[in-house]
PDB file of C-alpha atoms and ligand atoms in Angstrom:
ATOM      1  CA  MET C   1     203.303 146.944 223.578  1.00 45.00           C
ATOM      2  CA  GLN C   2     200.031 148.147 222.084  1.00 51.00           C
ATOM      3  CA  ASP C   3     201.420 147.684 218.545  1.00 53.00           C
ATOM      4  CA  SER C   4     202.268 144.020 219.076  1.00 64.00           C
ATOM      5  CA  ILE C   5     198.673 143.126 219.898  1.00 67.00           C
ATOM      6  CA  LYS C   6     197.073 141.279 217.017  1.00 75.00           C
ATOM      7  CA  ARG C   7     194.202 143.134 215.431  1.00 75.00           C
ATOM      8  CA  LYS C   8     191.455 142.364 213.000  1.00 78.00           C
ATOM      9  CA  GLY C   9     191.612 144.003 209.540  1.00 88.00           C
ATOM     10  CA  LEU C  10     188.889 146.511 208.837  1.00 94.00           C
ATOM     11  CA  MET C  11     187.017 147.611 205.743  1.00 97.00           C
ATOM     12  CA  LEU C  12     187.396 151.282 204.928  1.00 98.00           C
ATOM     13  CA  VAL C  13     184.831 152.588 202.468  1.00 98.00           C
ATOM     14  CA  LEU C  14     185.460 155.837 200.614  1.00 98.00           C
ATOM     15  CA  SER C  15     182.541 157.270 198.674  1.00 97.00           C
ATOM     16  CA  SER C  16     182.098 160.580 196.941  1.00 95.00           C
ATOM     17  CA  PRO C  17     180.581 162.124 193.865  1.00 90.00           C
ATOM     18  CA  SER C  18     182.850 161.894 190.808  1.00 82.00           C
ATOM     19  CA  GLY C  19     185.338 164.737 190.831  1.00 82.00           C
ATOM     20  CA  ALA C  20     185.561 165.283 194.589  1.00 88.00           C
ATOM     21  CA  GLY C  21     189.139 164.002 194.740  1.00 88.00           C
ATOM     22  CA  LYS C  22     188.467 160.545 196.169  1.00 92.00           C
ATOM     23  CA  THR C  23     190.805 158.670 193.827  1.00 90.00           C
ATOM     24  CA  THR C  24     193.704 161.014 194.651  1.00 93.00           C
ATOM     25  CA  ILE C  25     193.036 160.621 198.377  1.00 96.00           C
ATOM     26  CA  ALA C  26     192.813 156.840 198.063  1.00 96.00           C
ATOM     27  CA  ARG C  27     196.105 156.636 196.131  1.00 94.00           C
ATOM     28  CA  ALA C  28     197.897 158.820 198.675  1.00 96.00           C
ATOM     29  CA  LEU C  29     196.628 156.707 201.545  1.00 97.00           C
ATOM     30  CA  LEU C  30     197.755 153.484 199.862  1.00 97.00           C
ATOM     31  CA  ALA C  31     201.203 154.952 199.204  1.00 97.00           C
ATOM     32  CA  LYS C  32     201.610 156.140 202.812  1.00 96.00           C
ATOM     33  CA  ASP C  33     200.261 153.141 204.685  1.00 96.00           C
ATOM     34  CA  ASN C  34     201.375 149.626 203.763  1.00 95.00           C
ATOM     35  CA  GLN C  35     198.799 148.147 206.124  1.00 95.00           C
ATOM     36  CA  VAL C  36     196.059 149.219 203.717  1.00 97.00           C
ATOM     37  CA  GLN C  37     195.370 147.400 200.474  1.00 96.00           C
ATOM     38  CA  LEU C  38     192.985 148.392 197.705  1.00 96.00           C
ATOM     39  CA  SER C  39     190.068 146.215 196.733  1.00 96.00           C
ATOM     40  CA  VAL C  40     190.236 146.295 192.934  1.00 97.00           C
ATOM     41  CA  SER C  41     186.635 146.278 191.730  1.00 97.00           C
ATOM     42  CA  VAL C  42     185.230 144.442 188.754  1.00 98.00           C
ATOM     43  CA  THR C  43     183.416 146.598 186.190  1.00 98.00           C
ATOM     44  CA  THR C  44     181.720 146.311 182.831  1.00 98.00           C
ATOM     45  CA  ARG C  45     182.440 149.936 181.902  1.00 95.00           C
ATOM     46  CA  PRO C  46     184.915 150.587 179.087  1.00 94.00           C
ATOM     47  CA  ILE C  47     188.522 151.089 180.108  1.00 95.00           C
ATOM     48  CA  ARG C  48     189.634 154.767 180.167  1.00 90.00           C
ATOM     49  CA  LYS C  49     192.877 156.075 178.748  1.00 89.00           C
ATOM     50  CA  GLY C  50     195.654 155.555 181.258  1.00 91.00           C
ATOM     51  CA  GLU C  51     193.827 152.859 183.228  1.00 93.00           C
ATOM     52  CA  VAL C  52     195.437 149.480 183.747  1.00 95.00           C
ATOM     53  CA  HIS C  53     193.478 146.202 183.822  1.00 96.00           C
ATOM     54  CA  GLY C  54     193.946 144.539 187.205  1.00 95.00           C
ATOM     55  CA  LYS C  55     195.220 147.730 188.836  1.00 94.00           C
ATOM     56  CA  ASP C  56     192.413 150.267 188.445  1.00 93.00           C
ATOM     57  CA  TYR C  57     189.681 147.716 187.771  1.00 96.00           C
ATOM     58  CA  HIS C  58     189.220 144.212 186.503  1.00 97.00           C
ATOM     59  CA  PHE C  59     187.415 144.968 183.234  1.00 98.00           C
ATOM     60  CA  GLU C  60     184.913 142.254 182.364  1.00 97.00           C
ATOM     61  CA  ASN C  61     182.100 141.846 179.890  1.00 97.00           C
ATOM     62  CA  GLN C  62     178.490 141.829 181.082  1.00 97.00           C
ATOM     63  CA  LYS C  63     178.045 138.080 180.584  1.00 97.00           C
ATOM     64  CA  HIS C  64     180.993 137.227 182.838  1.00 97.00           C
ATOM     65  CA  PHE C  65     179.896 139.787 185.417  1.00 98.00           C
ATOM     66  CA  GLU C  66     176.382 138.364 185.552  1.00 97.00           C
ATOM     67  CA  GLU C  67     177.709 134.796 185.851  1.00 97.00           C
ATOM     68  CA  ARG C  68     179.925 135.815 188.746  1.00 97.00           C
ATOM     69  CA  LEU C  69     176.994 137.643 190.344  1.00 97.00           C
ATOM     70  CA  GLN C  70     174.786 134.550 190.032  1.00 97.00           C
ATOM     71  CA  SER C  71     177.391 132.358 191.675  1.00 97.00           C
ATOM     72  CA  GLY C  72     177.661 134.703 194.683  1.00 97.00           C
ATOM     73  CA  GLY C  73     181.126 135.998 193.832  1.00 97.00           C
ATOM     74  CA  PHE C  74     180.404 139.580 194.842  1.00 98.00           C
ATOM     75  CA  LEU C  75     180.294 141.019 198.341  1.00 97.00           C
ATOM     76  CA  GLU C  76     178.325 143.929 196.920  1.00 98.00           C
ATOM     77  CA  HIS C  77     177.499 145.266 193.486  1.00 98.00           C
ATOM     78  CA  ALA C  78     175.735 148.175 191.829  1.00 97.00           C
ATOM     79  CA  LYS C  79     174.821 149.645 188.494  1.00 93.00           C
ATOM     80  CA  VAL C  80     176.377 153.094 188.087  1.00 85.00           C
ATOM     81  CA  PHE C  81     176.051 155.173 184.884  1.00 80.00           C
ATOM     82  CA  GLY C  82     174.558 152.095 183.185  1.00 88.00           C
ATOM     83  CA  ASN C  83     177.547 149.863 183.966  1.00 95.00           C
ATOM     84  CA  TYR C  84     177.989 147.162 186.573  1.00 97.00           C
ATOM     85  CA  TYR C  85     180.528 147.505 189.379  1.00 98.00           C
ATOM     86  CA  GLY C  86     181.219 144.870 192.020  1.00 98.00           C
ATOM     87  CA  THR C  87     183.538 143.963 194.873  1.00 98.00           C
ATOM     88  CA  SER C  88     185.036 140.495 194.699  1.00 97.00           C
ATOM     89  CA  LYS C  89     184.253 138.551 197.864  1.00 95.00           C
ATOM     90  CA  GLN C  90     187.401 136.461 197.502  1.00 94.00           C
ATOM     91  CA  SER C  91     189.825 139.374 197.201  1.00 93.00           C
ATOM     92  CA  VAL C  92     188.384 141.192 200.228  1.00 95.00           C
ATOM     93  CA  GLU C  93     188.572 138.004 202.295  1.00 91.00           C
ATOM     94  CA  GLU C  94     192.184 137.433 201.216  1.00 91.00           C
ATOM     95  CA  ILE C  95     193.222 140.936 202.297  1.00 91.00           C
ATOM     96  CA  ILE C  96     191.438 140.812 205.637  1.00 88.00           C
ATOM     97  CA  THR C  97     192.700 137.362 206.550  1.00 84.00           C
ATOM     98  CA  SER C  98     196.249 138.510 205.808  1.00 84.00           C
ATOM     99  CA  GLY C  99     195.720 140.976 208.687  1.00 83.00           C
ATOM    100  CA  LYS C 100     195.564 144.077 206.504  1.00 93.00           C
ATOM    101  CA  ASP C 101     192.851 146.666 206.105  1.00 96.00           C
ATOM    102  CA  VAL C 102     190.979 146.864 202.841  1.00 97.00           C
ATOM    103  CA  LEU C 103     190.134 150.114 201.098  1.00 98.00           C
ATOM    104  CA  LEU C 104     186.943 150.092 199.049  1.00 97.00           C
ATOM    105  CA  ASP C 105     186.199 152.859 196.574  1.00 96.00           C
ATOM    106  CA  ILE C 106     182.492 152.188 196.106  1.00 96.00           C
ATOM    107  CA  ASP C 107     179.236 154.127 195.804  1.00 94.00           C
ATOM    108  CA  TRP C 108     176.344 154.552 198.265  1.00 96.00           C
ATOM    109  CA  GLN C 109     174.484 151.487 196.948  1.00 96.00           C
ATOM    110  CA  GLY C 110     177.403 149.190 197.683  1.00 98.00           C
ATOM    111  CA  THR C 111     177.967 150.887 201.033  1.00 98.00           C
ATOM    112  CA  GLN C 112     174.382 150.160 202.064  1.00 98.00           C
ATOM    113  CA  GLN C 113     174.849 146.467 201.188  1.00 98.00           C
ATOM    114  CA  LEU C 114     178.027 146.256 203.275  1.00 98.00           C
ATOM    115  CA  GLN C 115     176.326 148.044 206.186  1.00 97.00           C
ATOM    116  CA  GLU C 116     173.796 145.216 206.203  1.00 97.00           C
ATOM    117  CA  LYS C 117     176.353 142.404 205.797  1.00 93.00           C
ATOM    118  CA  CYS C 118     179.446 143.423 207.735  1.00 91.00           C
ATOM    119  CA  ALA C 119     178.728 146.464 209.908  1.00 93.00           C
ATOM    120  CA  GLN C 120     181.197 145.387 212.639  1.00 91.00           C
ATOM    121  CA  ASP C 121     184.206 145.575 210.339  1.00 92.00           C
ATOM    122  CA  LEU C 122     183.098 148.608 208.373  1.00 96.00           C
ATOM    123  CA  ILE C 123     184.133 152.263 208.512  1.00 98.00           C
ATOM    124  CA  THR C 124     182.467 154.553 206.013  1.00 98.00           C
ATOM    125  CA  VAL C 125     183.788 157.928 204.881  1.00 98.00           C
ATOM    126  CA  PHE C 126     182.055 160.317 202.513  1.00 98.00           C
ATOM    127  CA  ILE C 127     184.139 162.937 200.719  1.00 97.00           C
ATOM    128  CA  LEU C 128     182.399 166.153 199.775  1.00 96.00           C
ATOM    129  CA  PRO C 129     183.729 168.731 197.315  1.00 94.00           C
ATOM    130  CA  PRO C 130     184.129 172.289 198.684  1.00 93.00           C
ATOM    131  CA  SER C 131     181.428 173.434 196.217  1.00 93.00           C
ATOM    132  CA  ILE C 132     179.383 172.239 193.249  1.00 90.00           C
ATOM    133  CA  GLN C 133     181.452 174.551 191.030  1.00 90.00           C
ATOM    134  CA  ALA C 134     184.656 172.792 192.117  1.00 88.00           C
ATOM    135  CA  LEU C 135     183.077 169.463 191.228  1.00 87.00           C
ATOM    136  CA  GLU C 136     182.060 170.662 187.790  1.00 86.00           C
ATOM    137  CA  ASP C 137     185.517 172.146 187.146  1.00 87.00           C
ATOM    138  CA  ARG C 138     187.222 168.876 188.037  1.00 83.00           C
ATOM    139  CA  LEU C 139     184.889 166.844 185.829  1.00 81.00           C
ATOM    140  CA  ASN C 140     185.489 169.222 182.918  1.00 83.00           C
ATOM    141  CA  ARG C 141     189.240 168.968 183.380  1.00 79.00           C
ATOM    142  CA  ARG C 142     189.022 165.203 182.983  1.00 70.00           C
ATOM    143  CA  ALA C 143     189.553 165.298 179.234  1.00 65.00           C
ATOM    144  CA  THR C 144     188.753 161.620 178.746  1.00 69.00           C
ATOM    145  CA  ASP C 145     184.977 162.133 179.073  1.00 72.00           C
ATOM    146  CA  THR C 146     182.644 163.683 176.460  1.00 82.00           C
ATOM    147  CA  LYS C 147     180.371 166.671 177.272  1.00 83.00           C
ATOM    148  CA  GLU C 148     177.356 164.338 177.559  1.00 86.00           C
ATOM    149  CA  VAL C 149     179.211 162.055 179.949  1.00 81.00           C
ATOM    150  CA  VAL C 150     180.256 165.050 182.076  1.00 83.00           C
ATOM    151  CA  GLU C 151     176.627 166.251 182.240  1.00 87.00           C
ATOM    152  CA  GLN C 152     175.394 162.778 183.134  1.00 84.00           C
ATOM    153  CA  ARG C 153     178.062 162.492 185.833  1.00 81.00           C
ATOM    154  CA  MET C 154     177.102 165.893 187.235  1.00 87.00           C
ATOM    155  CA  THR C 155     173.465 164.801 187.640  1.00 89.00           C
ATOM    156  CA  GLU C 156     174.563 161.519 189.197  1.00 86.00           C
ATOM    157  CA  SER C 157     176.989 163.360 191.496  1.00 89.00           C
ATOM    158  CA  LEU C 158     174.253 165.567 192.907  1.00 90.00           C
ATOM    159  CA  PHE C 159     172.222 162.466 193.691  1.00 91.00           C
ATOM    160  CA  GLN C 160     175.259 160.720 195.191  1.00 92.00           C
ATOM    161  CA  ILE C 161     175.773 163.733 197.513  1.00 95.00           C
ATOM    162  CA  SER C 162     172.261 163.271 198.928  1.00 95.00           C
ATOM    163  CA  HIS C 163     173.512 160.092 200.642  1.00 97.00           C
ATOM    164  CA  TRP C 164     176.132 161.827 202.821  1.00 97.00           C
ATOM    165  CA  PRO C 165     174.203 161.376 206.118  1.00 97.00           C
ATOM    166  CA  GLU C 166     174.470 157.575 205.807  1.00 97.00           C
ATOM    167  CA  TYR C 167     178.243 157.652 206.443  1.00 98.00           C
ATOM    168  CA  ASP C 168     180.225 157.495 209.721  1.00 98.00           C
ATOM    169  CA  TYR C 169     182.563 160.337 208.728  1.00 98.00           C
ATOM    170  CA  VAL C 170     182.288 163.210 206.280  1.00 98.00           C
ATOM    171  CA  ILE C 171     185.318 165.076 204.965  1.00 97.00           C
ATOM    172  CA  ILE C 172     185.072 168.313 202.989  1.00 97.00           C
ATOM    173  CA  ASN C 173     187.985 168.122 200.594  1.00 96.00           C
ATOM    174  CA  ARG C 174     189.151 171.754 200.651  1.00 95.00           C
ATOM    175  CA  ASP C 175     192.802 170.863 201.053  1.00 95.00           C
ATOM    176  CA  LEU C 176     194.130 167.540 199.790  1.00 95.00           C
ATOM    177  CA  ASP C 177     196.892 167.097 202.390  1.00 96.00           C
ATOM    178  CA  LYS C 178     194.508 167.934 205.199  1.00 97.00           C
ATOM    179  CA  SER C 179     191.902 165.464 203.908  1.00 97.00           C
ATOM    180  CA  ILE C 180     194.517 162.686 203.704  1.00 97.00           C
ATOM    181  CA  LYS C 181     195.652 163.434 207.266  1.00 97.00           C
ATOM    182  CA  GLN C 182     192.054 163.318 208.463  1.00 97.00           C
ATOM    183  CA  ILE C 183     191.567 159.857 206.967  1.00 97.00           C
ATOM    184  CA  GLU C 184     194.826 158.674 208.538  1.00 97.00           C
ATOM    185  CA  LEU C 185     193.552 159.881 211.907  1.00 97.00           C
ATOM    186  CA  ILE C 186     190.236 158.102 211.439  1.00 97.00           C
ATOM    187  CA  LEU C 187     192.100 154.883 210.595  1.00 96.00           C
ATOM    188  CA  LYS C 188     194.405 155.194 213.593  1.00 94.00           C
ATOM    189  CA  ALA C 189     191.514 155.614 216.017  1.00 95.00           C
ATOM    190  CA  GLU C 190     189.369 152.914 214.446  1.00 95.00           C
ATOM    191  CA  ARG C 191     192.232 150.390 214.570  1.00 92.00           C
ATOM    192  CA  LEU C 192     192.460 150.954 218.315  1.00 91.00           C
ATOM    193  CA  LYS C 193     188.826 150.083 218.946  1.00 91.00           C
ATOM    194  CA  ARG C 194     188.600 147.368 221.570  1.00 90.00           C
ATOM    195  CA  HIS C 195     186.734 144.830 219.415  1.00 87.00           C
ATOM    196  CA  ARG C 196     189.393 145.091 216.687  1.00 86.00           C
ATOM    197  CA  GLN C 197     192.252 144.256 219.062  1.00 86.00           C
ATOM    198  CA  VAL C 198     191.673 140.525 219.059  1.00 82.00           C
ATOM    199  CA  GLY C 199     194.756 139.795 221.185  1.00 85.00           C
ATOM    200  CA  LEU C 200     193.689 142.081 223.990  1.00 89.00           C
ATOM    201  CA  VAL C 201     191.971 139.461 226.160  1.00 89.00           C
ATOM    202  CA  ASP C 202     195.120 137.266 226.148  1.00 90.00           C
ATOM    203  CA  PHE C 203     197.319 140.243 226.874  1.00 90.00           C
ATOM    204  CA  VAL C 204     195.243 141.364 229.872  1.00 93.00           C
ATOM    205  CA  ASN C 205     194.925 137.806 231.223  1.00 93.00           C
ATOM    206  CA  LYS C 206     198.708 137.252 231.073  1.00 92.00           C
ATOM    207  CA  MET C 207     199.374 140.639 232.633  1.00 92.00           C
ATOM    208  CA  ARG C 208     197.008 139.944 235.496  1.00 93.00           C
ATOM    209  CA  LYS C 209     198.519 136.465 236.117  1.00 91.00           C
ATOM    210  CA  LYS C 210     202.032 137.902 236.347  1.00 82.00           C
ATOM    211  CA  ASN C 211     200.897 140.287 239.028  1.00 76.00           C
ATOM    212  CA  SER C 212     198.816 137.891 241.108  1.00 75.00           C
TER     213      SER C 212
HETATM  214  P1  5GP I   1     184.348 155.359 187.799  1.00 97.86           P
HETATM  215  O1  5GP I   1     183.649 154.788 186.617  1.00 97.86           O
HETATM  216  O2  5GP I   1     184.432 156.866 187.733  1.00 97.86           O
HETATM  217  O3  5GP I   1     185.668 154.722 188.074  1.00 97.86           O
HETATM  218  O4  5GP I   1     183.447 155.015 189.087  1.00 97.86           O
HETATM  219  C1  5GP I   1     182.116 155.416 189.125  1.00 97.86           C
HETATM  220  C2  5GP I   1     181.521 155.148 190.494  1.00 97.86           C
HETATM  221  O5  5GP I   1     181.446 153.735 190.740  1.00 97.86           O
HETATM  222  C3  5GP I   1     182.328 155.737 191.657  1.00 97.86           C
HETATM  223  O6  5GP I   1     181.432 156.406 192.533  1.00 97.86           O
HETATM  224  C4  5GP I   1     182.919 154.536 192.338  1.00 97.86           C
HETATM  225  O7  5GP I   1     183.082 154.737 193.716  1.00 97.86           O
HETATM  226  C5  5GP I   1     181.875 153.481 192.056  1.00 97.86           C
HETATM  227  N1  5GP I   1     182.424 152.130 192.158  1.00 97.86           N
HETATM  228  C6  5GP I   1     183.618 151.688 191.722  1.00 97.86           C
HETATM  229  N2  5GP I   1     183.788 150.384 192.007  1.00 97.86           N
HETATM  230  C7  5GP I   1     182.663 150.002 192.649  1.00 97.86           C
HETATM  231  C8  5GP I   1     182.227 148.760 193.220  1.00 97.86           C
HETATM  232  O8  5GP I   1     182.907 147.740 193.202  1.00 97.86           O
HETATM  233  N3  5GP I   1     180.992 148.757 193.789  1.00 97.86           N
HETATM  234  C9  5GP I   1     180.189 149.853 193.855  1.00 97.86           C
HETATM  235  N4  5GP I   1     179.025 149.737 194.462  1.00 97.86           N
HETATM  236  N5  5GP I   1     180.569 151.030 193.323  1.00 97.86           N
HETATM  237  C10 5GP I   1     181.780 151.104 192.729  1.00 97.86           C
END
């Protein structure tokens, strides 16, 4: 019966320093749970090898990004590594109104903006690497970036980590399968929260009428 009660879609934020395994976790979650849909961000950074426009990001030039920003098209935005990143207001609204949950892979700056704008619908998860060495190893293995870019990302990652206490949940990604299971558990519990079960009042009222 519980499952048939209508619920409100939620916004699940995943943040982490680059190289902590967030993208892999996000992909696994999307593949396992068809009630979760990815918010594809808009960015001005150059496309990387293997990335697909419209799937990984919507790649836009700075002029278009700034125009969209001016016209209020972004729910949140940030400048990371000198490039703009933003979440399209329209696409998040479309996902949520279709009754699905939206997964946002965004940084701490964007998370802070959403905490101010839509705290009720927001769940924030920070993914930590098991060690700084593990982070560095993963960044080095990503052959698409130059040495300078890796160094810059390492510095940025250490700063990004300093924001961990601002999140609802923190997962130390020692074991990928375990981390994915932990996020699934978080989602399950959060979906059951009373204020997200919008059909609950009707359900209880009908139940009480039948028995009076
Ligand atoms: P990358 O360039 O490696 O794909 O992403 C760099 C950083 O930008 C990551 O920490 C990622 O979470 C963040 N990011 C990606 N899209 C958005 C977005 O739409 N908004 C914000 N605030 N950060 C984003």
